[in-house]
mmCIF file of C-alpha atoms and ligand atoms in Angstrom:
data_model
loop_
_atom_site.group_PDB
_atom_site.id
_atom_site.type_symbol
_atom_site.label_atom_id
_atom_site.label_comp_id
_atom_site.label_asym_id
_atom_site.label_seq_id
_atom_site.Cartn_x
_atom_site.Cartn_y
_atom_site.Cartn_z
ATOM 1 C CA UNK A 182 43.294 47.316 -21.132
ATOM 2 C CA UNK A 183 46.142 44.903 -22.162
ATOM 3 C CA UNK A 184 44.777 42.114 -24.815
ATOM 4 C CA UNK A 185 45.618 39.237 -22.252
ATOM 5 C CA UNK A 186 43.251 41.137 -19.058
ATOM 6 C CA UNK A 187 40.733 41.647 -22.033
ATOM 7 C CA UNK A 188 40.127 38.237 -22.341
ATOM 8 C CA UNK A 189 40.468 37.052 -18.915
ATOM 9 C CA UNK A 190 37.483 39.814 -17.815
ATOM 10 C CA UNK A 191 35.591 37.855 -21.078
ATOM 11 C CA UNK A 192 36.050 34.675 -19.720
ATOM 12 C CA UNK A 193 34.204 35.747 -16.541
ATOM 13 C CA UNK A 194 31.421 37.080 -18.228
ATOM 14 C CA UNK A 195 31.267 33.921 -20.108
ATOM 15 C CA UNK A 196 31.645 31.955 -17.217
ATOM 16 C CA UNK A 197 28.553 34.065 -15.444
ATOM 17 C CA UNK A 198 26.607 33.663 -18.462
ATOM 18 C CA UNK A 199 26.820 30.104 -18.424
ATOM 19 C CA UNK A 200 26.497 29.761 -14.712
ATOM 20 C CA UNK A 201 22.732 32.229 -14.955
ATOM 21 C CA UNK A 202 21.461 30.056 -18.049
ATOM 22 C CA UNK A 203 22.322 26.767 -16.413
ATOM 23 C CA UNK A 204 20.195 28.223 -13.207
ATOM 24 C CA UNK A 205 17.345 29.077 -15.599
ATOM 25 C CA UNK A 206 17.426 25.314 -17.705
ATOM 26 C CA UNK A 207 16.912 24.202 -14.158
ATOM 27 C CA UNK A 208 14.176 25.865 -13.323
ATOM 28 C CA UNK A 209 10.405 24.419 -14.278
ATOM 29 C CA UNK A 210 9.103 24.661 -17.947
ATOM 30 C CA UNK A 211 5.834 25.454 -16.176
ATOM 31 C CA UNK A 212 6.466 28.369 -13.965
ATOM 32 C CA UNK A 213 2.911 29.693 -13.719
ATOM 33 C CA UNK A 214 2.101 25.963 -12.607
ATOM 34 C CA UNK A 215 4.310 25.309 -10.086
ATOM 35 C CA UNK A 216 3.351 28.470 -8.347
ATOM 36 C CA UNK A 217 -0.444 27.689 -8.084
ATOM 37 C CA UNK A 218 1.123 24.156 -7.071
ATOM 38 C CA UNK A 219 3.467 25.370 -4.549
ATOM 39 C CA UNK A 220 0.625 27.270 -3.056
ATOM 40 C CA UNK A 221 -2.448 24.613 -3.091
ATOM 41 C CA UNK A 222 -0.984 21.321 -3.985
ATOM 42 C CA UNK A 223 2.303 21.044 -2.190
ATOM 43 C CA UNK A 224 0.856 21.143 1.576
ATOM 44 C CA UNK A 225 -0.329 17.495 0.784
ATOM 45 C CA UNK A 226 1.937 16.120 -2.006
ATOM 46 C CA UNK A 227 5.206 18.078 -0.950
ATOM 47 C CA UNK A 228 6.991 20.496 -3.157
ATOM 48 C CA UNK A 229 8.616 17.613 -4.954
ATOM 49 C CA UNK A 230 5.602 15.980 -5.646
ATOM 50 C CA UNK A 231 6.697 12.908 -3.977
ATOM 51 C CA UNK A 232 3.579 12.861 -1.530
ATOM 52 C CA UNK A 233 3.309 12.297 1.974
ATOM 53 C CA UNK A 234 2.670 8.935 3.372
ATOM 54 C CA UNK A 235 -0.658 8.052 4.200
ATOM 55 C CA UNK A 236 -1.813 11.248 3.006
ATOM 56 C CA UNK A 237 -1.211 11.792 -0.536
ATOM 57 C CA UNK A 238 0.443 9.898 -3.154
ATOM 58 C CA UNK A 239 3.014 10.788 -4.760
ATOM 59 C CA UNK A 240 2.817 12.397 -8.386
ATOM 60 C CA UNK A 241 6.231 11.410 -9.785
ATOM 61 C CA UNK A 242 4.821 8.471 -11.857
ATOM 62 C CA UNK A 243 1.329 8.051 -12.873
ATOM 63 C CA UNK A 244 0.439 11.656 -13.754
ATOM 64 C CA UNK A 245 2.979 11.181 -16.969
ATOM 65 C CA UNK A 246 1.398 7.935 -18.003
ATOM 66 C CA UNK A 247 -2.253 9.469 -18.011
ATOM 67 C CA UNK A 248 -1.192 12.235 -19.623
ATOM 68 C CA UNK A 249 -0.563 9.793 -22.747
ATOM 69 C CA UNK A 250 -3.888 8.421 -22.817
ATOM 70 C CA UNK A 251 -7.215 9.993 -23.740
ATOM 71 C CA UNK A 252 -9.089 9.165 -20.749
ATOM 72 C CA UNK A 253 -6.017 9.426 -18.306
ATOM 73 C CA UNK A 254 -5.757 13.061 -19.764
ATOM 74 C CA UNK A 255 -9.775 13.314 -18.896
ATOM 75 C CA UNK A 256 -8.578 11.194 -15.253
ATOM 76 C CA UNK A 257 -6.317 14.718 -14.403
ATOM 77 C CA UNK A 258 -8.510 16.924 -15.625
ATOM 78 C CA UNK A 259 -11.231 15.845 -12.965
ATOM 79 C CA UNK A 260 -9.414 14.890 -10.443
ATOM 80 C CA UNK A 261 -8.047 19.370 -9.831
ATOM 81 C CA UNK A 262 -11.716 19.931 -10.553
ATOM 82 C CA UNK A 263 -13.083 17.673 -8.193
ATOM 83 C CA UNK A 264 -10.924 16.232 -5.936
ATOM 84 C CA UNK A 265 -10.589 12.598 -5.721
ATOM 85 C CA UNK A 266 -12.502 10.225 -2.529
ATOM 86 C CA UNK A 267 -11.509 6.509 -1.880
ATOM 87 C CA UNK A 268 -8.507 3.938 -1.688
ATOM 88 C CA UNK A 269 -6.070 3.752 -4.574
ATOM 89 C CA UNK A 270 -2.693 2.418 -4.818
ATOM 90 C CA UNK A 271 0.361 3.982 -5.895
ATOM 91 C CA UNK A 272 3.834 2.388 -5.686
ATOM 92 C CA UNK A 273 2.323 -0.293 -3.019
ATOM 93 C CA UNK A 274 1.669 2.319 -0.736
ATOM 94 C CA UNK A 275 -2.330 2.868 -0.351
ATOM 95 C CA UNK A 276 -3.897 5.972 -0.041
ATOM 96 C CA UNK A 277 -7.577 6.714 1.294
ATOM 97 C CA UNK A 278 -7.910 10.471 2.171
ATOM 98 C CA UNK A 279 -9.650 12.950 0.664
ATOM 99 C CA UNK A 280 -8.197 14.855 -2.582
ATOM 100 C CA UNK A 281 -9.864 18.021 -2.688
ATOM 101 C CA UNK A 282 -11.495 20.086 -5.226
ATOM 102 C CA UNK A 283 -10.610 22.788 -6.876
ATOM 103 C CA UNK A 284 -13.443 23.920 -8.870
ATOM 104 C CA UNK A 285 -12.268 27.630 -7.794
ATOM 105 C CA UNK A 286 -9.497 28.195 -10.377
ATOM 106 C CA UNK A 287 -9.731 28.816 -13.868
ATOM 107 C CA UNK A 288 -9.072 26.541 -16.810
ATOM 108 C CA UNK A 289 -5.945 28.339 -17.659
ATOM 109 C CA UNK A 290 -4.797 27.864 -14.133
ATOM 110 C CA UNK A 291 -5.976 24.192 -13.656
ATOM 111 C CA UNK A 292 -3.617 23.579 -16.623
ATOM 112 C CA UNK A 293 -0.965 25.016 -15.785
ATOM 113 C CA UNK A 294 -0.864 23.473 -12.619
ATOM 114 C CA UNK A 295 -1.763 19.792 -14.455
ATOM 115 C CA UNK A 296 1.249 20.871 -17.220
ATOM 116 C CA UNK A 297 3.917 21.591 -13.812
ATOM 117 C CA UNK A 298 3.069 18.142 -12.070
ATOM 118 C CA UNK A 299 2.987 15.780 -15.588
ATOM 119 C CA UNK A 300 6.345 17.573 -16.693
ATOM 120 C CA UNK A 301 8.290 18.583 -14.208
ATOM 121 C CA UNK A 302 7.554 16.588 -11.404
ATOM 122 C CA UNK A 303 6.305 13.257 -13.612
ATOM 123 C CA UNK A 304 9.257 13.845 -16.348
ATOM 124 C CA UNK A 305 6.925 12.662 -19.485
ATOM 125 C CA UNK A 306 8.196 12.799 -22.612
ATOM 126 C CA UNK A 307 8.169 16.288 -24.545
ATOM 127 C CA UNK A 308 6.606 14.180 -26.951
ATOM 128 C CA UNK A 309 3.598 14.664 -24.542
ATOM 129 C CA UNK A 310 0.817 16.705 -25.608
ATOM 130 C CA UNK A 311 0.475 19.741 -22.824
ATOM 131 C CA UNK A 312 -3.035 19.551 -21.080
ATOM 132 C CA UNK A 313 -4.866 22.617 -22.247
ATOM 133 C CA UNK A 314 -7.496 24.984 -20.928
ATOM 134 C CA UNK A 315 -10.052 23.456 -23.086
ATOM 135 C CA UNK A 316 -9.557 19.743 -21.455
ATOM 136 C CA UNK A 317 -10.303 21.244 -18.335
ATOM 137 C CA UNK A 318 -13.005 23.392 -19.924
ATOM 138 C CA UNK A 319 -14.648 19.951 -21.106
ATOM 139 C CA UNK A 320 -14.634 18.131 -17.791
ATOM 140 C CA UNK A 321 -15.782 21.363 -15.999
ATOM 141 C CA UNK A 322 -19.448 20.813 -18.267
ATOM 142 C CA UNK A 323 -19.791 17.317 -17.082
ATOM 143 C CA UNK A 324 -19.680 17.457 -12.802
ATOM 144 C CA UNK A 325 -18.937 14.415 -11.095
ATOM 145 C CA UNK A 326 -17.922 13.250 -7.264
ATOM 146 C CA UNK A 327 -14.595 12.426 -5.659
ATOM 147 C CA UNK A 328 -16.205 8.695 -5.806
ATOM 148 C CA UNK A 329 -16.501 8.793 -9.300
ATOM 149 C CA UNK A 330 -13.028 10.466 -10.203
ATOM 150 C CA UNK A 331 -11.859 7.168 -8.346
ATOM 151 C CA UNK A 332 -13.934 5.255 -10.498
ATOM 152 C CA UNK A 333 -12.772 6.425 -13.476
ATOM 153 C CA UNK A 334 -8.751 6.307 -12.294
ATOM 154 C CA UNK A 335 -9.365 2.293 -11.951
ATOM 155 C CA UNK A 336 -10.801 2.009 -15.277
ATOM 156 C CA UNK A 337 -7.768 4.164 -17.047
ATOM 157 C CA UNK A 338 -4.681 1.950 -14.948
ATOM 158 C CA UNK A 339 -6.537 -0.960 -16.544
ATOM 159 C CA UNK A 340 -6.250 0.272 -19.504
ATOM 160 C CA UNK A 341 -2.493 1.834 -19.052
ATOM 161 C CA UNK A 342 0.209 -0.299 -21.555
ATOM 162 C CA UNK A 343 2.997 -1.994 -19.058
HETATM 163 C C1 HEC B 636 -5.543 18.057 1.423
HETATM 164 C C2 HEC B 636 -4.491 17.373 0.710
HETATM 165 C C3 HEC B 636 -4.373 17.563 -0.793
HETATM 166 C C4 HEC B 636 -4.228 18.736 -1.514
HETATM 167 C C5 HEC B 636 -4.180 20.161 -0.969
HETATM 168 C C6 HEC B 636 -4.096 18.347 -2.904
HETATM 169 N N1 HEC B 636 -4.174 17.002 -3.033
HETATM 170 FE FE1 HEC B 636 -3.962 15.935 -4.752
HETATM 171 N N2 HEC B 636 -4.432 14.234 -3.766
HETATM 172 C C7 HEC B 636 -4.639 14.142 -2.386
HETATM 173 C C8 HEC B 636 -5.057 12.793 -2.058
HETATM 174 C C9 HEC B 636 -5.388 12.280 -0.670
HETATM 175 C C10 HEC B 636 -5.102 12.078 -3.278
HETATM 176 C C11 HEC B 636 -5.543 10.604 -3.446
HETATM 177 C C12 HEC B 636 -7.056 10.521 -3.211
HETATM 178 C C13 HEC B 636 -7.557 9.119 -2.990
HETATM 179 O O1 HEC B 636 -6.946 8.375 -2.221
HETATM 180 O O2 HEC B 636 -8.605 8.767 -3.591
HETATM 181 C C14 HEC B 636 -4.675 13.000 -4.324
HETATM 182 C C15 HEC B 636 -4.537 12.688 -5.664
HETATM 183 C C16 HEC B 636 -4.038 13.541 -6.637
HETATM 184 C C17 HEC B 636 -3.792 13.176 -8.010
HETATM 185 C C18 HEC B 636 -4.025 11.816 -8.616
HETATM 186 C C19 HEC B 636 -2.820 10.918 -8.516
HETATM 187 C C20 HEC B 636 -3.087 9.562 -9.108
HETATM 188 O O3 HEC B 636 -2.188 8.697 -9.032
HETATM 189 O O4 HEC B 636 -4.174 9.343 -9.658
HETATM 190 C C21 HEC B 636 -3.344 14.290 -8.649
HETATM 191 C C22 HEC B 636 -2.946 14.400 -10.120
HETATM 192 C C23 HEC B 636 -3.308 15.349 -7.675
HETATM 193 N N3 HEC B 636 -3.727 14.859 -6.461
HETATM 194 C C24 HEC B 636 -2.907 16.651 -7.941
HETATM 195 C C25 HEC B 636 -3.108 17.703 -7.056
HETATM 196 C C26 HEC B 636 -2.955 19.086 -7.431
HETATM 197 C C27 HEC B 636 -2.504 19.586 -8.794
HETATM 198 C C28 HEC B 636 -3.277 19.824 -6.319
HETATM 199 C C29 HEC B 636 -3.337 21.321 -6.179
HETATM 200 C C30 HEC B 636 -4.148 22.049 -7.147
HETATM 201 C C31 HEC B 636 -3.591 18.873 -5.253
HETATM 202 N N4 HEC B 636 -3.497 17.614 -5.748
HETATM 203 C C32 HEC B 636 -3.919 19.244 -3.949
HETATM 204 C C33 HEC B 636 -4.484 15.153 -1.476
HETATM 205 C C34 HEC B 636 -4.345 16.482 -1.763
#
């Protein structure tokens, strides 16, 4: 092979290389996630995550900003385990159907799931501590209703900085 075909045939392996790694940066960090999402979560909130109006919110916002917060990283945690029951308001659109639970799956599933929807459907920071299977674990001990998931939510947007 002349020098000058030599390089050409490099240039298209470069040029596949770069097209397959681009195709995997675009792909979720969370792949294990967004399956178990695509499969139980996405009928209501959409694939996206942007939700379906008058049905379920959309998840594009506030998951991220709980996720920075103690008690907003408790708020996710129970709201996969037990569904969530009762009006709440999310980009002055209200919602009142019933979230439901999902006591079924693992921890380790749970978060994963929790990890695909705060980072690659909410964008937070990588800064962001991942939700592990022990948060999950510690909400499992502690049962509560969809009422009460709703409860807590109200208390943790209070308490949300601007
Ligand atoms: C049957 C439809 C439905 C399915 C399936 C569903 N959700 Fe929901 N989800 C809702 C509704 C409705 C709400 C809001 C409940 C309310 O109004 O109190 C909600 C709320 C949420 C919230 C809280 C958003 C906020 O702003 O506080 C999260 C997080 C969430 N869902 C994640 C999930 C995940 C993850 C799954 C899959 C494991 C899932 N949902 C499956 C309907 C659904």
């Amino acid at each position: 092979m002349s020098a000058r075909r030599g390089s050409a045939a490099a240039a298209v392996v470069v040029a596949l290389l770069a097209a397959v790694t681009a195709r995997a940066a675009d792909g979720p960090r969370f792949t294990e996630g967004a399956a178990t999402f695509q499969a139980n979560c996405a009928v209501c909130h959409r694939a996206n995550g942007a939700g379906t109006p008058g049905l379920a919110p959309p998840l594009t916002e506030f998951p991220a900003r709980f996720a920075a917060l103690a008690e907003g990283r408790r708020q996710l945690a129970m709201t996969v385990l037990y569904g969530m029951f009762g009006d709440i308001v999310v980009g002055e659109r209200h919602y009142n159907f019933k979230m439901p639970e999902f006591t079924q799956f693992d921890d380790a599933t749970l978060a994963a799931a929790l990890n695909f929807v705060v980072f690659d459907i909410a964008h937070a920071p990588e800064s962001t501590a991942v939700l592990t299977p022990a948060d999950v674990a510690a909400e499992r001990k502690q049962a509560v209703d969809g009422s009460a998931v709703r409860e807590h939510r109200a208390a943790v947007v209070a308490a949300l900085p601007p």
